[in-house]
PDB file of C-alpha atoms and ligand atoms in Angstrom:
ATOM      1  CA  MET A  54      16.195 -18.943  -9.144  1.00 64.00           C
ATOM      2  CA  ARG A  55      13.433 -18.803 -12.462  1.00 78.00           C
ATOM      3  CA  ASN A  56      13.390 -15.705 -14.314  1.00 82.00           C
ATOM      4  CA  SER A  57      11.163 -15.910 -17.402  1.00 91.00           C
ATOM      5  CA  ILE A  58       7.903 -14.486 -17.998  1.00 95.00           C
ATOM      6  CA  LEU A  59       6.270 -17.857 -19.275  1.00 93.00           C
ATOM      7  CA  GLU A  60       7.123 -19.722 -16.177  1.00 95.00           C
ATOM      8  CA  ALA A  61       5.494 -16.567 -14.281  1.00 96.00           C
ATOM      9  CA  ALA A  62       2.235 -17.169 -16.547  1.00 96.00           C
ATOM     10  CA  GLU A  63       2.157 -20.938 -16.010  1.00 95.00           C
ATOM     11  CA  ILE A  64       2.327 -21.062 -12.386  1.00 96.00           C
ATOM     12  CA  LEU A  65      -0.611 -18.504 -12.254  1.00 96.00           C
ATOM     13  CA  LYS A  66      -2.697 -19.940 -14.942  1.00 95.00           C
ATOM     14  CA  ALA A  67      -2.434 -23.319 -12.925  1.00 95.00           C
ATOM     15  CA  ALA A  68      -3.224 -21.251  -9.444  1.00 97.00           C
ATOM     16  CA  LYS A  69      -6.670 -21.637  -7.754  1.00 97.00           C
ATOM     17  CA  TYR A  70      -6.108 -18.681  -5.223  1.00 98.00           C
ATOM     18  CA  THR A  71      -3.663 -15.605  -6.491  1.00 98.00           C
ATOM     19  CA  ILE A  72      -3.100 -13.031  -4.351  1.00 98.00           C
ATOM     20  CA  ALA A  73      -0.917  -9.581  -5.042  1.00 98.00           C
ATOM     21  CA  PHE A  74       1.397  -8.498  -2.379  1.00 98.00           C
ATOM     22  CA  THR A  75       1.805  -4.237  -3.119  1.00 98.00           C
ATOM     23  CA  GLY A  76       4.258  -1.630  -2.231  1.00 97.00           C
ATOM     24  CA  ALA A  77       5.266   2.005  -3.739  1.00 94.00           C
ATOM     25  CA  GLY A  78       6.794   0.574  -6.850  1.00 95.00           C
ATOM     26  CA  ILE A  79       3.287  -0.636  -8.248  1.00 97.00           C
ATOM     27  CA  SER A  80       2.763   3.555  -8.368  1.00 95.00           C
ATOM     28  CA  ALA A  81       6.206   4.686  -8.772  1.00 94.00           C
ATOM     29  CA  GLU A  82       5.045   5.047 -12.491  1.00 95.00           C
ATOM     30  CA  SER A  83       1.927   6.982 -11.617  1.00 95.00           C
ATOM     31  CA  GLY A  84       4.446   9.666 -10.675  1.00 90.00           C
ATOM     32  CA  ILE A  85       4.554   8.987  -6.794  1.00 87.00           C
ATOM     33  CA  PRO A  86       7.691   8.507  -5.310  1.00 84.00           C
ATOM     34  CA  THR A  87       8.762   5.545  -3.409  1.00 85.00           C
ATOM     35  CA  TYR A  88       9.885   5.381   0.347  1.00 78.00           C
ATOM     36  CA  ARG A  89      13.724   4.685  -0.211  1.00 69.00           C
ATOM     37  CA  GLY A  90      13.783   5.564  -3.536  1.00 59.00           C
ATOM     38  CA  LYS A  91      15.413   9.056  -5.246  1.00 57.00           C
ATOM     39  CA  GLY A  92      13.000  12.047  -4.345  1.00 57.00           C
ATOM     40  CA  GLY A  93      11.285  10.102  -2.027  1.00 60.00           C
ATOM     41  CA  VAL A  94       9.361  12.692  -0.206  1.00 58.00           C
ATOM     42  CA  TRP A  95       8.755  10.459   2.778  1.00 59.00           C
ATOM     43  CA  LEU A  96      12.700   9.946   3.172  1.00 58.00           C
ATOM     44  CA  GLU A  97      12.631  13.662   3.902  1.00 63.00           C
ATOM     45  CA  THR A  98      10.149  13.708   6.012  1.00 64.00           C
ATOM     46  CA  ASN A  99      10.856  14.504   9.424  1.00 69.00           C
ATOM     47  CA  PRO A 100       9.675  11.015  11.380  1.00 73.00           C
ATOM     48  CA  LYS A 101       8.563  12.568  14.449  1.00 80.00           C
ATOM     49  CA  ILE A 102       5.520  14.287  12.322  1.00 79.00           C
ATOM     50  CA  LEU A 103       4.558  10.445  11.831  1.00 83.00           C
ATOM     51  CA  GLU A 104       4.756   9.316  15.595  1.00 88.00           C
ATOM     52  CA  LEU A 105       1.018   9.069  16.688  1.00 91.00           C
ATOM     53  CA  SER A 106       1.768  10.716  20.222  1.00 91.00           C
ATOM     54  CA  PHE A 107       3.553  13.938  18.153  1.00 92.00           C
ATOM     55  CA  PHE A 108       0.275  14.336  16.233  1.00 91.00           C
ATOM     56  CA  LEU A 109      -1.711  13.754  19.137  1.00 91.00           C
ATOM     57  CA  GLN A 110       0.079  16.412  20.736  1.00 91.00           C
ATOM     58  CA  ASN A 111       1.262  18.401  18.428  1.00 91.00           C
ATOM     59  CA  PRO A 112      -1.518  18.887  15.785  1.00 91.00           C
ATOM     60  CA  GLU A 113      -1.507  22.169  14.557  1.00 89.00           C
ATOM     61  CA  GLU A 114       2.169  22.327  13.991  1.00 86.00           C
ATOM     62  CA  THR A 115       2.319  18.961  12.111  1.00 89.00           C
ATOM     63  CA  TRP A 116      -0.931  19.310   9.803  1.00 92.00           C
ATOM     64  CA  ALA A 117       0.630  21.572   7.660  1.00 89.00           C
ATOM     65  CA  GLN A 118       3.811  18.772   7.017  1.00 86.00           C
ATOM     66  CA  ILE A 119       1.178  15.790   6.546  1.00 87.00           C
ATOM     67  CA  ARG A 120      -0.775  17.799   4.322  1.00 88.00           C
ATOM     68  CA  ASP A 121       2.457  18.982   2.094  1.00 85.00           C
ATOM     69  CA  LYS A 122       4.565  15.734   1.961  1.00 82.00           C
ATOM     70  CA  PHE A 123       1.223  13.195   2.133  1.00 83.00           C
ATOM     71  CA  TYR A 124      -1.777  15.019   0.323  1.00 86.00           C
ATOM     72  CA  ARG A 125       0.137  16.596  -2.583  1.00 81.00           C
ATOM     73  CA  TYR A 126      -0.580  14.292  -4.910  1.00 80.00           C
ATOM     74  CA  PHE A 127      -3.701  13.358  -3.562  1.00 79.00           C
ATOM     75  CA  GLY A 128      -6.621  13.973  -6.685  1.00 80.00           C
ATOM     76  CA  LYS A 129      -3.591  14.514  -9.091  1.00 86.00           C
ATOM     77  CA  ILE A 130      -2.587  10.916  -9.791  1.00 91.00           C
ATOM     78  CA  THR A 131      -4.093   8.447 -11.617  1.00 95.00           C
ATOM     79  CA  PRO A 132      -3.575   4.345 -11.770  1.00 97.00           C
ATOM     80  CA  ASN A 133      -0.937   3.425 -14.169  1.00 98.00           C
ATOM     81  CA  SER A 134      -1.379   0.078 -16.319  1.00 98.00           C
ATOM     82  CA  ALA A 135       0.051  -2.270 -13.452  1.00 98.00           C
ATOM     83  CA  HIS A 136      -2.959  -1.288 -11.287  1.00 98.00           C
ATOM     84  CA  TYR A 137      -5.622  -1.924 -14.423  1.00 98.00           C
ATOM     85  CA  THR A 138      -3.995  -5.351 -15.289  1.00 98.00           C
ATOM     86  CA  LEU A 139      -4.467  -6.563 -11.641  1.00 98.00           C
ATOM     87  CA  SER A 140      -7.849  -5.452 -12.106  1.00 98.00           C
ATOM     88  CA  ASN A 141      -8.433  -7.029 -15.267  1.00 98.00           C
ATOM     89  CA  TRP A 142      -7.370 -10.097 -13.732  1.00 98.00           C
ATOM     90  CA  GLN A 143      -9.513 -10.086 -11.013  1.00 98.00           C
ATOM     91  CA  THR A 144     -12.396  -9.621 -13.396  1.00 97.00           C
ATOM     92  CA  LYS A 145     -11.104 -12.773 -15.478  1.00 96.00           C
ATOM     93  CA  GLY A 146     -10.805 -14.193 -12.243  1.00 95.00           C
ATOM     94  CA  PHE A 147      -6.926 -15.224 -12.143  1.00 95.00           C
ATOM     95  CA  LEU A 148      -6.283 -13.338  -8.800  1.00 98.00           C
ATOM     96  CA  CYS A 149      -8.710 -12.551  -5.585  1.00 98.00           C
ATOM     97  CA  ASP A 150      -7.239 -10.675  -2.974  1.00 98.00           C
ATOM     98  CA  ILE A 151      -4.773  -7.397  -3.357  1.00 98.00           C
ATOM     99  CA  ILE A 152      -2.817  -6.854   0.325  1.00 98.00           C
ATOM    100  CA  THR A 153      -1.353  -3.427  -0.311  1.00 98.00           C
ATOM    101  CA  GLN A 154       1.323  -1.500   1.750  1.00 97.00           C
ATOM    102  CA  ASN A 155       0.191   1.730  -0.056  1.00 96.00           C
ATOM    103  CA  ILE A 156      -2.285   4.192   1.056  1.00 94.00           C
ATOM    104  CA  ASP A 157      -2.768   5.812  -2.435  1.00 93.00           C
ATOM    105  CA  HIS A 158      -5.898   4.310  -3.350  1.00 95.00           C
ATOM    106  CA  LEU A 159      -4.862   3.541  -7.020  1.00 96.00           C
ATOM    107  CA  HIS A 160      -6.214  -0.129  -6.713  1.00 98.00           C
ATOM    108  CA  GLN A 161      -9.528   0.384  -6.090  1.00 97.00           C
ATOM    109  CA  ASP A 162      -9.255   3.835  -8.817  1.00 96.00           C
ATOM    110  CA  ALA A 163      -8.719   0.653 -11.314  1.00 98.00           C
ATOM    111  CA  GLY A 164     -11.526  -0.710 -10.422  1.00 98.00           C
ATOM    112  CA  CYS A 165     -10.306  -3.109  -8.185  1.00 98.00           C
ATOM    113  CA  HIS A 166     -11.714  -5.204  -5.178  1.00 97.00           C
ATOM    114  CA  SER A 167     -10.858  -7.038  -2.189  1.00 97.00           C
ATOM    115  CA  VAL A 168      -7.723  -4.490  -1.670  1.00 98.00           C
ATOM    116  CA  HIS A 169      -6.893  -5.039   1.977  1.00 98.00           C
ATOM    117  CA  GLU A 170      -4.819  -1.931   2.866  1.00 98.00           C
ATOM    118  CA  PHE A 171      -2.718  -2.947   5.420  1.00 98.00           C
ATOM    119  CA  HIS A 172      -1.571   0.784   6.067  1.00 97.00           C
ATOM    120  CA  GLY A 173      -4.674   2.092   6.031  1.00 97.00           C
ATOM    121  CA  THR A 174      -5.603   4.827   3.305  1.00 96.00           C
ATOM    122  CA  LEU A 175      -4.792   8.602   2.733  1.00 92.00           C
ATOM    123  CA  HIS A 176      -8.371   8.489   1.508  1.00 93.00           C
ATOM    124  CA  SER A 177     -10.779   9.284   4.634  1.00 95.00           C
ATOM    125  CA  LEU A 178      -9.701  10.828   7.894  1.00 96.00           C
ATOM    126  CA  SER A 179     -11.392  10.113  11.413  1.00 95.00           C
ATOM    127  CA  CYS A 180     -12.010  12.106  14.252  1.00 94.00           C
ATOM    128  CA  VAL A 181      -9.720  11.244  17.077  1.00 92.00           C
ATOM    129  CA  HIS A 182     -12.751  11.694  19.808  1.00 90.00           C
ATOM    130  CA  CYS A 183     -15.578  10.250  18.107  1.00 91.00           C
ATOM    131  CA  GLY A 184     -14.274   8.386  15.272  1.00 92.00           C
ATOM    132  CA  LYS A 185     -16.581   9.644  12.878  1.00 94.00           C
ATOM    133  CA  GLN A 186     -15.079   9.144   9.329  1.00 96.00           C
ATOM    134  CA  TYR A 187     -14.381  12.285   6.656  1.00 96.00           C
ATOM    135  CA  LYS A 188     -13.908  11.400   2.871  1.00 95.00           C
ATOM    136  CA  ALA A 189     -10.742  13.299   2.351  1.00 93.00           C
ATOM    137  CA  SER A 190     -12.284  14.793  -0.696  1.00 90.00           C
ATOM    138  CA  THR A 191     -14.723  16.623   1.163  1.00 93.00           C
ATOM    139  CA  ILE A 192     -12.238  18.444   3.658  1.00 90.00           C
ATOM    140  CA  ASP A 193     -10.388  21.809   3.521  1.00 90.00           C
ATOM    141  CA  MET A 194      -7.168  20.865   3.818  1.00 88.00           C
ATOM    142  CA  HIS A 195      -5.466  24.145   4.246  1.00 88.00           C
ATOM    143  CA  THR A 196      -5.838  24.300   8.269  1.00 90.00           C
ATOM    144  CA  LEU A 197      -6.120  21.125  10.472  1.00 92.00           C
ATOM    145  CA  PRO A 198      -9.643  20.033   9.850  1.00 93.00           C
ATOM    146  CA  PHE A 199     -11.981  19.368  12.575  1.00 93.00           C
ATOM    147  CA  CYS A 200     -15.000  16.914  13.515  1.00 93.00           C
ATOM    148  CA  THR A 201     -18.100  18.774  12.915  1.00 89.00           C
ATOM    149  CA  ALA A 202     -20.464  15.941  14.940  1.00 87.00           C
ATOM    150  CA  CYS A 203     -18.955  15.991  18.110  1.00 83.00           C
ATOM    151  CA  SER A 204     -18.455  18.284  20.979  1.00 69.00           C
ATOM    152  CA  LYS A 205     -14.915  17.804  22.502  1.00 63.00           C
ATOM    153  CA  ARG A 206     -12.865  20.700  22.300  1.00 67.00           C
ATOM    154  CA  ARG A 207      -9.696  18.938  20.618  1.00 69.00           C
ATOM    155  CA  ASN A 208     -11.596  17.253  17.957  1.00 90.00           C
ATOM    156  CA  PHE A 209      -9.389  17.469  14.984  1.00 93.00           C
ATOM    157  CA  LEU A 210      -9.228  14.497  12.031  1.00 95.00           C
ATOM    158  CA  LYS A 211      -6.579  12.534  11.624  1.00 95.00           C
ATOM    159  CA  PRO A 212      -5.849  10.518   8.129  1.00 95.00           C
ATOM    160  CA  ASN A 213      -6.688   7.175   8.292  1.00 96.00           C
ATOM    161  CA  PHE A 214      -3.077   5.657   7.377  1.00 94.00           C
ATOM    162  CA  VAL A 215      -1.036   4.267   9.876  1.00 94.00           C
ATOM    163  CA  PHE A 216       1.376   6.670  11.979  1.00 92.00           C
ATOM    164  CA  PHE A 217       4.430   4.926  13.944  1.00 88.00           C
ATOM    165  CA  GLY A 218       2.982   3.602  17.247  1.00 89.00           C
ATOM    166  CA  GLU A 219      -0.229   2.854  15.525  1.00 93.00           C
ATOM    167  CA  GLY A 220      -1.570  -0.778  15.363  1.00 94.00           C
ATOM    168  CA  ILE A 221      -2.464  -2.353  11.795  1.00 96.00           C
ATOM    169  CA  PRO A 222      -6.184  -1.704  10.889  1.00 95.00           C
ATOM    170  CA  GLU A 223      -7.763  -5.071  12.429  1.00 96.00           C
ATOM    171  CA  LYS A 224     -10.105  -5.626   9.272  1.00 97.00           C
ATOM    172  CA  ALA A 225      -7.187  -5.507   6.792  1.00 97.00           C
ATOM    173  CA  TYR A 226      -4.785  -7.545   9.228  1.00 97.00           C
ATOM    174  CA  ASP A 227      -7.029 -10.019   9.785  1.00 98.00           C
ATOM    175  CA  ALA A 228      -7.881 -10.070   5.714  1.00 98.00           C
ATOM    176  CA  SER A 229      -4.551 -10.254   4.989  1.00 98.00           C
ATOM    177  CA  ILE A 230      -3.424 -13.351   6.789  1.00 97.00           C
ATOM    178  CA  LYS A 231      -6.813 -15.416   5.911  1.00 97.00           C
ATOM    179  CA  ALA A 232      -5.810 -14.599   1.926  1.00 98.00           C
ATOM    180  CA  ALA A 233      -2.431 -15.594   2.900  1.00 97.00           C
ATOM    181  CA  GLU A 234      -3.287 -18.970   3.914  1.00 97.00           C
ATOM    182  CA  LYS A 235      -5.545 -19.510   1.042  1.00 97.00           C
ATOM    183  CA  ALA A 236      -3.058 -18.181  -1.427  1.00 98.00           C
ATOM    184  CA  ASP A 237      -1.468 -20.987  -3.553  1.00 97.00           C
ATOM    185  CA  VAL A 238       0.245 -17.959  -5.870  1.00 98.00           C
ATOM    186  CA  CYS A 239       1.438 -14.606  -4.530  1.00 98.00           C
ATOM    187  CA  ILE A 240       2.728 -12.033  -6.643  1.00 98.00           C
ATOM    188  CA  ILE A 241       4.816  -9.939  -5.217  1.00 98.00           C
ATOM    189  CA  ILE A 242       5.221  -5.781  -7.091  1.00 98.00           C
ATOM    190  CA  GLY A 243       7.429  -3.551  -5.997  1.00 96.00           C
ATOM    191  CA  THR A 244       8.057  -3.869  -2.466  1.00 95.00           C
ATOM    192  CA  SER A 245      11.288  -3.374  -0.337  1.00 92.00           C
ATOM    193  CA  GLY A 246      10.290  -6.221   1.983  1.00 93.00           C
ATOM    194  CA  LEU A 247      11.379  -3.663   4.705  1.00 89.00           C
ATOM    195  CA  VAL A 248       8.668  -2.657   6.621  1.00 88.00           C
ATOM    196  CA  ARG A 249       7.388  -4.838   9.150  1.00 90.00           C
ATOM    197  CA  PRO A 250       4.918  -6.412   9.941  1.00 94.00           C
ATOM    198  CA  ALA A 251       3.837  -6.175   6.448  1.00 95.00           C
ATOM    199  CA  ALA A 252       6.562  -7.805   4.802  1.00 96.00           C
ATOM    200  CA  THR A 253       6.252 -10.868   7.224  1.00 97.00           C
ATOM    201  CA  ILE A 254       2.970 -11.477   4.842  1.00 98.00           C
ATOM    202  CA  PRO A 255       4.754 -13.559   1.669  1.00 98.00           C
ATOM    203  CA  HIS A 256       7.311 -15.221   4.276  1.00 97.00           C
ATOM    204  CA  PHE A 257       3.742 -15.972   5.728  1.00 97.00           C
ATOM    205  CA  ALA A 258       2.488 -17.632   2.689  1.00 97.00           C
ATOM    206  CA  HIS A 259       5.632 -19.247   1.711  1.00 97.00           C
ATOM    207  CA  GLU A 260       5.855 -21.344   4.807  1.00 96.00           C
ATOM    208  CA  ASN A 261       2.346 -22.702   4.004  1.00 93.00           C
ATOM    209  CA  GLY A 262       3.751 -23.571   0.506  1.00 96.00           C
ATOM    210  CA  THR A 263       2.680 -20.761  -1.770  1.00 98.00           C
ATOM    211  CA  LYS A 264       4.471 -20.143  -5.006  1.00 97.00           C
ATOM    212  CA  ILE A 265       6.150 -16.733  -4.750  1.00 98.00           C
ATOM    213  CA  ILE A 266       6.638 -14.638  -8.229  1.00 98.00           C
ATOM    214  CA  GLU A 267       8.076 -11.380  -7.760  1.00 98.00           C
ATOM    215  CA  ILE A 268       8.346  -8.589  -9.907  1.00 98.00           C
ATOM    216  CA  ASN A 269      11.056  -5.571  -9.072  1.00 96.00           C
ATOM    217  CA  LEU A 270      13.333  -2.872 -10.692  1.00 95.00           C
ATOM    218  CA  GLU A 271      16.265  -4.854  -8.774  1.00 94.00           C
ATOM    219  CA  PRO A 272      16.598  -7.564  -6.177  1.00 95.00           C
ATOM    220  CA  SER A 273      14.705  -7.227  -2.943  1.00 94.00           C
ATOM    221  CA  ASN A 274      15.100  -8.980   0.586  1.00 90.00           C
ATOM    222  CA  TYR A 275      12.593 -11.870  -0.859  1.00 97.00           C
ATOM    223  CA  THR A 276      14.267 -12.590  -3.803  1.00 96.00           C
ATOM    224  CA  ASP A 277      17.071 -14.781  -2.789  1.00 95.00           C
ATOM    225  CA  SER A 278      14.707 -16.172   0.219  1.00 96.00           C
ATOM    226  CA  ILE A 279      11.588 -17.265  -1.311  1.00 97.00           C
ATOM    227  CA  SER A 280      10.932 -15.847  -4.505  1.00 97.00           C
ATOM    228  CA  ASP A 281      10.676 -18.947  -6.975  1.00 96.00           C
ATOM    229  CA  VAL A 282      10.291 -16.954 -10.256  1.00 96.00           C
ATOM    230  CA  PHE A 283      12.311 -12.901 -10.066  1.00 97.00           C
ATOM    231  CA  LEU A 284      11.216 -11.027 -12.961  1.00 97.00           C
ATOM    232  CA  ALA A 285      13.106  -7.760 -12.809  1.00 96.00           C
ATOM    233  CA  GLY A 286      11.704  -4.843 -14.486  1.00 96.00           C
ATOM    234  CA  LYS A 287       9.104  -2.132 -14.237  1.00 97.00           C
ATOM    235  CA  ALA A 288       6.119  -3.349 -13.024  1.00 98.00           C
ATOM    236  CA  THR A 289       3.555  -1.860 -15.911  1.00 98.00           C
ATOM    237  CA  GLU A 290       6.022  -3.800 -18.673  1.00 98.00           C
ATOM    238  CA  ILE A 291       6.175  -7.260 -16.490  1.00 98.00           C
ATOM    239  CA  LEU A 292       2.728  -7.456 -16.114  1.00 98.00           C
ATOM    240  CA  ALA A 293       1.700  -6.366 -19.751  1.00 98.00           C
ATOM    241  CA  GLN A 294       4.259  -9.494 -20.887  1.00 97.00           C
ATOM    242  CA  ILE A 295       2.689 -11.765 -18.139  1.00 97.00           C
ATOM    243  CA  ASP A 296      -0.828 -10.706 -19.430  1.00 97.00           C
ATOM    244  CA  ALA A 297      -0.081 -11.077 -22.965  1.00 96.00           C
ATOM    245  CA  VAL A 298       0.623 -15.159 -22.546  1.00 94.00           C
ATOM    246  CA  MET A 299      -2.221 -15.751 -19.804  1.00 88.00           C
TER     247      MET A 299
HETATM  248  P1  NAD B 312      10.181   1.117  -0.698  1.00 67.58           P
HETATM  249  O1  NAD B 312      10.002   2.401  -1.018  1.00 67.58           O
HETATM  250  O2  NAD B 312      10.644   0.318   0.233  1.00 67.58           O
HETATM  251  O3  NAD B 312      10.578  -0.231  -2.357  1.00 67.58           O
HETATM  252  C1  NAD B 312       9.636   0.360  -3.185  1.00 67.58           C
HETATM  253  C2  NAD B 312       9.975  -1.009  -4.127  1.00 67.58           C
HETATM  254  O4  NAD B 312       9.841  -0.730  -5.544  1.00 67.58           O
HETATM  255  C3  NAD B 312      11.956  -1.076  -4.137  1.00 67.58           C
HETATM  256  O5  NAD B 312      12.396  -2.368  -4.015  1.00 67.58           O
HETATM  257  C4  NAD B 312      12.016  -0.543  -6.017  1.00 67.58           C
HETATM  258  O6  NAD B 312      13.235  -1.384  -6.420  1.00 67.58           O
HETATM  259  C5  NAD B 312      11.139  -1.064  -6.357  1.00 67.58           C
HETATM  260  N1  NAD B 312      10.949  -0.303  -7.240  1.00 67.58           N
HETATM  261  C6  NAD B 312      10.414   0.807  -7.897  1.00 67.58           C
HETATM  262  N2  NAD B 312      10.080   1.647  -9.101  1.00 67.58           N
HETATM  263  C7  NAD B 312       9.715   0.540  -9.587  1.00 67.58           C
HETATM  264  C8  NAD B 312       8.757  -0.053 -10.862  1.00 67.58           C
HETATM  265  N3  NAD B 312       8.350   0.493 -11.746  1.00 67.58           N
HETATM  266  N4  NAD B 312       8.758  -1.549 -10.922  1.00 67.58           N
HETATM  267  C9  NAD B 312       8.509  -2.248  -9.963  1.00 67.58           C
HETATM  268  N5  NAD B 312       8.970  -2.189  -8.764  1.00 67.58           N
HETATM  269  C10 NAD B 312       9.470  -0.737  -8.600  1.00 67.58           C
HETATM  270  O7  NAD B 312       8.772   0.717  -0.682  1.00 67.58           O
HETATM  271  P2  NAD B 312       7.608  -0.223   0.074  1.00 67.58           P
HETATM  272  O8  NAD B 312       8.202  -1.946   0.384  1.00 67.58           O
HETATM  273  O9  NAD B 312       6.444  -0.129  -0.669  1.00 67.58           O
HETATM  274  O10 NAD B 312       7.639   0.240   1.790  1.00 67.58           O
HETATM  275  C11 NAD B 312       7.149   1.699   1.984  1.00 67.58           C
HETATM  276  C12 NAD B 312       6.373   2.094   2.809  1.00 67.58           C
HETATM  277  O11 NAD B 312       6.198   3.272   2.393  1.00 67.58           O
HETATM  278  C13 NAD B 312       5.204   1.372   2.703  1.00 67.58           C
HETATM  279  O12 NAD B 312       4.982   0.748   3.956  1.00 67.58           O
HETATM  280  C14 NAD B 312       4.283   2.234   1.727  1.00 67.58           C
HETATM  281  O13 NAD B 312       3.270   2.379   2.889  1.00 67.58           O
HETATM  282  C15 NAD B 312       4.770   3.771   2.375  1.00 67.58           C
HETATM  283  N6  NAD B 312       4.692   4.618   0.776  1.00 67.58           N
HETATM  284  C16 NAD B 312       3.281   4.057   0.200  1.00 67.58           C
HETATM  285  C17 NAD B 312       3.656   4.915  -1.053  1.00 67.58           C
HETATM  286  C18 NAD B 312       2.383   4.898  -1.619  1.00 67.58           C
HETATM  287  O14 NAD B 312       0.867   4.581  -1.210  1.00 67.58           O
HETATM  288  N7  NAD B 312       1.903   5.181  -3.206  1.00 67.58           N
HETATM  289  C19 NAD B 312       4.481   5.587  -1.385  1.00 67.58           C
HETATM  290  C20 NAD B 312       5.658   5.740  -1.068  1.00 67.58           C
HETATM  291  C21 NAD B 312       5.727   4.788   0.565  1.00 67.58           C
END
């Protein structure tokens, strides 16, 4: 296992097609708790409210909890320097795709493109009946929002993040697999690698010969299995150190 910034930079400089695979850890320094970390609101959440069938049957009862747990950061948080470093690398041609498990839209807010949101997004909602799309910023969140376009009775809106019992968005899934197939380097940032099927993407890339650079505060599921370089520390600091020698 290698663990030097210079080795990571050399691998990145020699790469023809680099992808990033990100998790909650990259947004932690923007102030959003991780999933399993201390204060992780998601762990305190009753998992039932994230089950698609429960939500569809009990939308009014579930909405207030979804709003309070998931939308409490919405519009109040901004990208941190780790998101901006990735955006900068895309501009310079060092980084192609970003596959993210995050639903917070911070990669795009930092100016990133080719962001494949494996677990969907908080940023928009859709009508459970007609599928009409709504930007979250245009919705009154106080009570369960309803579709203004279709005439069905229970035409409420569902956030476009992936609930338990719901498939991965097809477009994001296909784009992620394509990117992983093309990549000769994958940089994994701030994920425990425990949530499947997302967690299998770096393994899939590794099986195709992709080199793996990992950044995390602590070893993850990937560290001793597929990571070629493991850099321990905060995403903002490690990415800044790599950037300085690129
Ligand atoms: P996780 O909570 O399981 O793991 C987070 C990882 O990030 C840990 O390994 C931790 O050591 C690391 N980490 C924490 N702070 C870091 C930092 N400053 N720099 C580098 N690494 C850091 O999260 P996960 O693996 O992404 O899986 C959780 C699931 O929950 C995902 O599916 C995701 O959709 C969802 N989630 C999303 C958000 C978000 O959108 N910001 C937040 C929480 C959870």
